[in-house]
């Protein structure tokens, strides 16, 4: 059995950390995931993955996947600032790293109902796991730490 602590909720055998304020909670979520030796995954609630960023190894050696990059709007500057501060990068370098891993066409909404597509994008995530995570992701910014 999996024991979830703090703000984590156990759903489908996984510990999910739900965060709604990306500006203040993003770096905290990364730290928590890093301490657990896990992967940080951010998904949008409606299964529309605007962009799914793969293998951001520069982020402290931990993979980061996140969606909604181009929808962050006014939060984008704070988001980039947090990335830069947390990993000792200039803001321009942080933004360059993020854009480097943003798939082409991320300005349009892609709906991935086929879990095998998700599995292909995230090799470490099985279709079964992806299904559990997506179905139970009920906040706009949900950090899933396995």
PDB file of C-alpha atoms in Angstrom:
ATOM      1  CA  UNK A   1       0.000   0.000   0.000  1.00  0.00           C
ATOM      2  CA  UNK A   2       1.059   3.572  -0.706  1.00  0.00           C
ATOM      3  CA  UNK A   3       1.151   6.029   2.181  1.00  0.00           C
ATOM      4  CA  UNK A   4       0.553   9.633   1.157  1.00  0.00           C
ATOM      5  CA  UNK A   5       1.621  12.478   3.414  1.00  0.00           C
ATOM      6  CA  UNK A   6       0.921  16.172   3.638  1.00  0.00           C
ATOM      7  CA  UNK A   7      -1.189  17.571   0.805  1.00  0.00           C
ATOM      8  CA  UNK A   8      -1.085  14.343  -1.185  1.00  0.00           C
ATOM      9  CA  UNK A   9      -4.274  12.422  -1.858  1.00  0.00           C
ATOM     10  CA  UNK A  10      -4.274   8.743  -2.702  1.00  0.00           C
ATOM     11  CA  UNK A  11      -6.171   7.979  -5.890  1.00  0.00           C
ATOM     12  CA  UNK A  12      -5.884   4.715  -7.751  1.00  0.00           C
ATOM     13  CA  UNK A  13      -2.802   3.671  -5.824  1.00  0.00           C
ATOM     14  CA  UNK A  14      -0.908   6.860  -6.644  1.00  0.00           C
ATOM     15  CA  UNK A  15      -0.159   9.853  -4.447  1.00  0.00           C
ATOM     16  CA  UNK A  16      -1.414  13.009  -6.146  1.00  0.00           C
ATOM     17  CA  UNK A  17      -0.389  16.467  -5.009  1.00  0.00           C
ATOM     18  CA  UNK A  18      -2.979  19.037  -6.038  1.00  0.00           C
ATOM     19  CA  UNK A  19      -1.823  22.634  -6.349  1.00  0.00           C
ATOM     20  CA  UNK A  20      -3.948  25.522  -7.569  1.00  0.00           C
ATOM     21  CA  UNK A  21      -1.633  28.499  -7.124  1.00  0.00           C
ATOM     22  CA  UNK A  22       1.212  27.887  -9.541  1.00  0.00           C
ATOM     23  CA  UNK A  23       3.075  31.061  -8.601  1.00  0.00           C
ATOM     24  CA  UNK A  24       3.716  30.145  -4.978  1.00  0.00           C
ATOM     25  CA  UNK A  25       3.493  26.372  -5.100  1.00  0.00           C
ATOM     26  CA  UNK A  26       5.476  25.342  -8.150  1.00  0.00           C
ATOM     27  CA  UNK A  27       8.945  25.238  -6.609  1.00  0.00           C
ATOM     28  CA  UNK A  28       7.570  23.635  -3.446  1.00  0.00           C
ATOM     29  CA  UNK A  29       6.018  20.898  -5.548  1.00  0.00           C
ATOM     30  CA  UNK A  30       9.304  20.289  -7.351  1.00  0.00           C
ATOM     31  CA  UNK A  31      11.132  20.042  -4.036  1.00  0.00           C
ATOM     32  CA  UNK A  32       8.616  17.575  -2.671  1.00  0.00           C
ATOM     33  CA  UNK A  33       8.821  15.408  -5.764  1.00  0.00           C
ATOM     34  CA  UNK A  34      12.601  15.536  -5.731  1.00  0.00           C
ATOM     35  CA  UNK A  35      12.689  14.377  -2.117  1.00  0.00           C
ATOM     36  CA  UNK A  36      10.418  11.483  -3.055  1.00  0.00           C
ATOM     37  CA  UNK A  37      12.693  10.648  -5.984  1.00  0.00           C
ATOM     38  CA  UNK A  38       9.762  10.963  -8.333  1.00  0.00           C
ATOM     39  CA  UNK A  39       8.616  12.660 -11.482  1.00  0.00           C
ATOM     40  CA  UNK A  40       6.615  15.854 -11.455  1.00  0.00           C
ATOM     41  CA  UNK A  41       3.671  15.845 -13.813  1.00  0.00           C
ATOM     42  CA  UNK A  42       1.283  18.720 -14.408  1.00  0.00           C
ATOM     43  CA  UNK A  43      -1.896  18.097 -16.358  1.00  0.00           C
ATOM     44  CA  UNK A  44      -4.870  20.231 -17.250  1.00  0.00           C
ATOM     45  CA  UNK A  45      -8.172  19.147 -15.820  1.00  0.00           C
ATOM     46  CA  UNK A  46     -10.039  18.774 -19.103  1.00  0.00           C
ATOM     47  CA  UNK A  47      -7.525  16.363 -20.667  1.00  0.00           C
ATOM     48  CA  UNK A  48      -6.476  19.005 -23.181  1.00  0.00           C
ATOM     49  CA  UNK A  49      -2.699  18.838 -23.064  1.00  0.00           C
ATOM     50  CA  UNK A  50      -1.683  22.071 -24.707  1.00  0.00           C
ATOM     51  CA  UNK A  51       1.940  21.043 -24.577  1.00  0.00           C
ATOM     52  CA  UNK A  52       3.541  18.028 -22.975  1.00  0.00           C
ATOM     53  CA  UNK A  53       7.186  18.770 -22.353  1.00  0.00           C
ATOM     54  CA  UNK A  54       9.513  15.812 -22.361  1.00  0.00           C
ATOM     55  CA  UNK A  55      12.687  15.054 -20.456  1.00  0.00           C
ATOM     56  CA  UNK A  56      13.605  18.342 -18.837  1.00  0.00           C
ATOM     57  CA  UNK A  57      16.729  16.826 -17.318  1.00  0.00           C
ATOM     58  CA  UNK A  58      18.193  20.264 -16.611  1.00  0.00           C
ATOM     59  CA  UNK A  59      15.608  20.589 -13.851  1.00  0.00           C
ATOM     60  CA  UNK A  60      17.697  19.182 -11.026  1.00  0.00           C
ATOM     61  CA  UNK A  61      17.969  15.838 -12.794  1.00  0.00           C
ATOM     62  CA  UNK A  62      14.241  15.206 -12.507  1.00  0.00           C
ATOM     63  CA  UNK A  63      11.871  14.950 -15.427  1.00  0.00           C
ATOM     64  CA  UNK A  64       9.214  17.615 -15.600  1.00  0.00           C
ATOM     65  CA  UNK A  65       6.124  17.364 -17.759  1.00  0.00           C
ATOM     66  CA  UNK A  66       3.709  20.248 -17.891  1.00  0.00           C
ATOM     67  CA  UNK A  67       0.771  21.358 -19.959  1.00  0.00           C
ATOM     68  CA  UNK A  68      -0.781  24.716 -20.677  1.00  0.00           C
ATOM     69  CA  UNK A  69       2.498  26.546 -21.250  1.00  0.00           C
ATOM     70  CA  UNK A  70       1.043  29.104 -23.632  1.00  0.00           C
ATOM     71  CA  UNK A  71      -2.136  29.525 -21.565  1.00  0.00           C
ATOM     72  CA  UNK A  72      -0.372  30.697 -18.409  1.00  0.00           C
ATOM     73  CA  UNK A  73      -0.818  34.305 -19.484  1.00  0.00           C
ATOM     74  CA  UNK A  74      -0.017  36.697 -16.629  1.00  0.00           C
ATOM     75  CA  UNK A  75       1.354  33.789 -14.592  1.00  0.00           C
ATOM     76  CA  UNK A  76       4.016  33.039 -17.190  1.00  0.00           C
ATOM     77  CA  UNK A  77       6.460  35.663 -15.929  1.00  0.00           C
ATOM     78  CA  UNK A  78       6.184  34.414 -12.340  1.00  0.00           C
ATOM     79  CA  UNK A  79       6.462  30.829 -13.570  1.00  0.00           C
ATOM     80  CA  UNK A  80       9.688  31.565 -15.470  1.00  0.00           C
ATOM     81  CA  UNK A  81      11.004  33.556 -12.511  1.00  0.00           C
ATOM     82  CA  UNK A  82      10.462  30.571 -10.195  1.00  0.00           C
ATOM     83  CA  UNK A  83      12.219  28.242 -12.623  1.00  0.00           C
ATOM     84  CA  UNK A  84      15.155  30.629 -12.950  1.00  0.00           C
ATOM     85  CA  UNK A  85      15.444  31.191  -9.210  1.00  0.00           C
ATOM     86  CA  UNK A  86      15.095  27.547  -8.252  1.00  0.00           C
ATOM     87  CA  UNK A  87      17.705  26.306 -10.690  1.00  0.00           C
ATOM     88  CA  UNK A  88      20.038  29.312 -10.683  1.00  0.00           C
ATOM     89  CA  UNK A  89      19.353  30.338 -14.277  1.00  0.00           C
ATOM     90  CA  UNK A  90      18.785  33.738 -15.820  1.00  0.00           C
ATOM     91  CA  UNK A  91      15.170  34.311 -16.794  1.00  0.00           C
ATOM     92  CA  UNK A  92      16.104  34.337 -20.464  1.00  0.00           C
ATOM     93  CA  UNK A  93      17.907  31.001 -20.080  1.00  0.00           C
ATOM     94  CA  UNK A  94      14.975  29.518 -18.201  1.00  0.00           C
ATOM     95  CA  UNK A  95      12.550  30.619 -20.904  1.00  0.00           C
ATOM     96  CA  UNK A  96      14.869  29.289 -23.608  1.00  0.00           C
ATOM     97  CA  UNK A  97      15.027  25.889 -21.873  1.00  0.00           C
ATOM     98  CA  UNK A  98      11.264  25.749 -21.542  1.00  0.00           C
ATOM     99  CA  UNK A  99      10.657  26.690 -25.164  1.00  0.00           C
ATOM    100  CA  UNK A 100      13.295  24.213 -26.317  1.00  0.00           C
ATOM    101  CA  UNK A 101      11.141  21.404 -24.962  1.00  0.00           C
ATOM    102  CA  UNK A 102       7.797  22.775 -26.138  1.00  0.00           C
ATOM    103  CA  UNK A 103       6.465  20.647 -29.014  1.00  0.00           C
ATOM    104  CA  UNK A 104       5.615  22.318 -32.304  1.00  0.00           C
ATOM    105  CA  UNK A 105       1.991  23.355 -32.581  1.00  0.00           C
ATOM    106  CA  UNK A 106       1.577  23.839 -28.845  1.00  0.00           C
ATOM    107  CA  UNK A 107      -0.529  26.951 -29.480  1.00  0.00           C
ATOM    108  CA  UNK A 108      -3.405  24.731 -30.510  1.00  0.00           C
ATOM    109  CA  UNK A 109      -5.216  22.435 -28.113  1.00  0.00           C
ATOM    110  CA  UNK A 110      -4.568  18.748 -28.513  1.00  0.00           C
ATOM    111  CA  UNK A 111      -6.942  16.342 -26.835  1.00  0.00           C
ATOM    112  CA  UNK A 112      -5.289  13.032 -26.070  1.00  0.00           C
ATOM    113  CA  UNK A 113      -8.017  10.509 -25.355  1.00  0.00           C
ATOM    114  CA  UNK A 114      -5.833   7.662 -26.566  1.00  0.00           C
ATOM    115  CA  UNK A 115      -3.749   6.671 -23.547  1.00  0.00           C
ATOM    116  CA  UNK A 116      -1.206   5.000 -25.814  1.00  0.00           C
ATOM    117  CA  UNK A 117      -0.339   8.464 -27.151  1.00  0.00           C
ATOM    118  CA  UNK A 118       0.369   9.592 -23.609  1.00  0.00           C
ATOM    119  CA  UNK A 119       2.463   6.483 -23.020  1.00  0.00           C
ATOM    120  CA  UNK A 120       4.493   7.256 -26.146  1.00  0.00           C
ATOM    121  CA  UNK A 121       5.129  10.824 -24.981  1.00  0.00           C
ATOM    122  CA  UNK A 122       5.973   9.744 -21.432  1.00  0.00           C
ATOM    123  CA  UNK A 123       7.728   6.355 -21.615  1.00  0.00           C
ATOM    124  CA  UNK A 124       7.830   6.049 -17.826  1.00  0.00           C
ATOM    125  CA  UNK A 125       4.025   6.212 -17.633  1.00  0.00           C
ATOM    126  CA  UNK A 126       2.008   3.140 -18.514  1.00  0.00           C
ATOM    127  CA  UNK A 127      -1.352   3.578 -20.265  1.00  0.00           C
ATOM    128  CA  UNK A 128      -3.056   2.279 -17.107  1.00  0.00           C
ATOM    129  CA  UNK A 129      -1.267   4.790 -14.892  1.00  0.00           C
ATOM    130  CA  UNK A 130      -1.916   7.625 -17.326  1.00  0.00           C
ATOM    131  CA  UNK A 131      -5.598   6.752 -17.346  1.00  0.00           C
ATOM    132  CA  UNK A 132      -5.818   6.924 -13.565  1.00  0.00           C
ATOM    133  CA  UNK A 133      -3.923  10.201 -13.435  1.00  0.00           C
ATOM    134  CA  UNK A 134      -5.904  11.901 -16.177  1.00  0.00           C
ATOM    135  CA  UNK A 135      -9.339  10.838 -15.013  1.00  0.00           C
ATOM    136  CA  UNK A 136      -8.656  12.017 -11.478  1.00  0.00           C
ATOM    137  CA  UNK A 137      -6.986  15.287 -12.328  1.00  0.00           C
ATOM    138  CA  UNK A 138      -9.670  17.682 -11.175  1.00  0.00           C
ATOM    139  CA  UNK A 139      -7.884  20.999 -10.781  1.00  0.00           C
ATOM    140  CA  UNK A 140      -6.500  23.169 -13.527  1.00  0.00           C
ATOM    141  CA  UNK A 141      -2.927  22.747 -12.334  1.00  0.00           C
ATOM    142  CA  UNK A 142      -2.405  19.356 -10.777  1.00  0.00           C
ATOM    143  CA  UNK A 143       1.027  18.145  -9.834  1.00  0.00           C
ATOM    144  CA  UNK A 144       1.201  14.381  -9.872  1.00  0.00           C
ATOM    145  CA  UNK A 145       4.186  12.996  -8.029  1.00  0.00           C
ATOM    146  CA  UNK A 146       4.848   9.288  -8.288  1.00  0.00           C
TER     147      UNK A 146
END
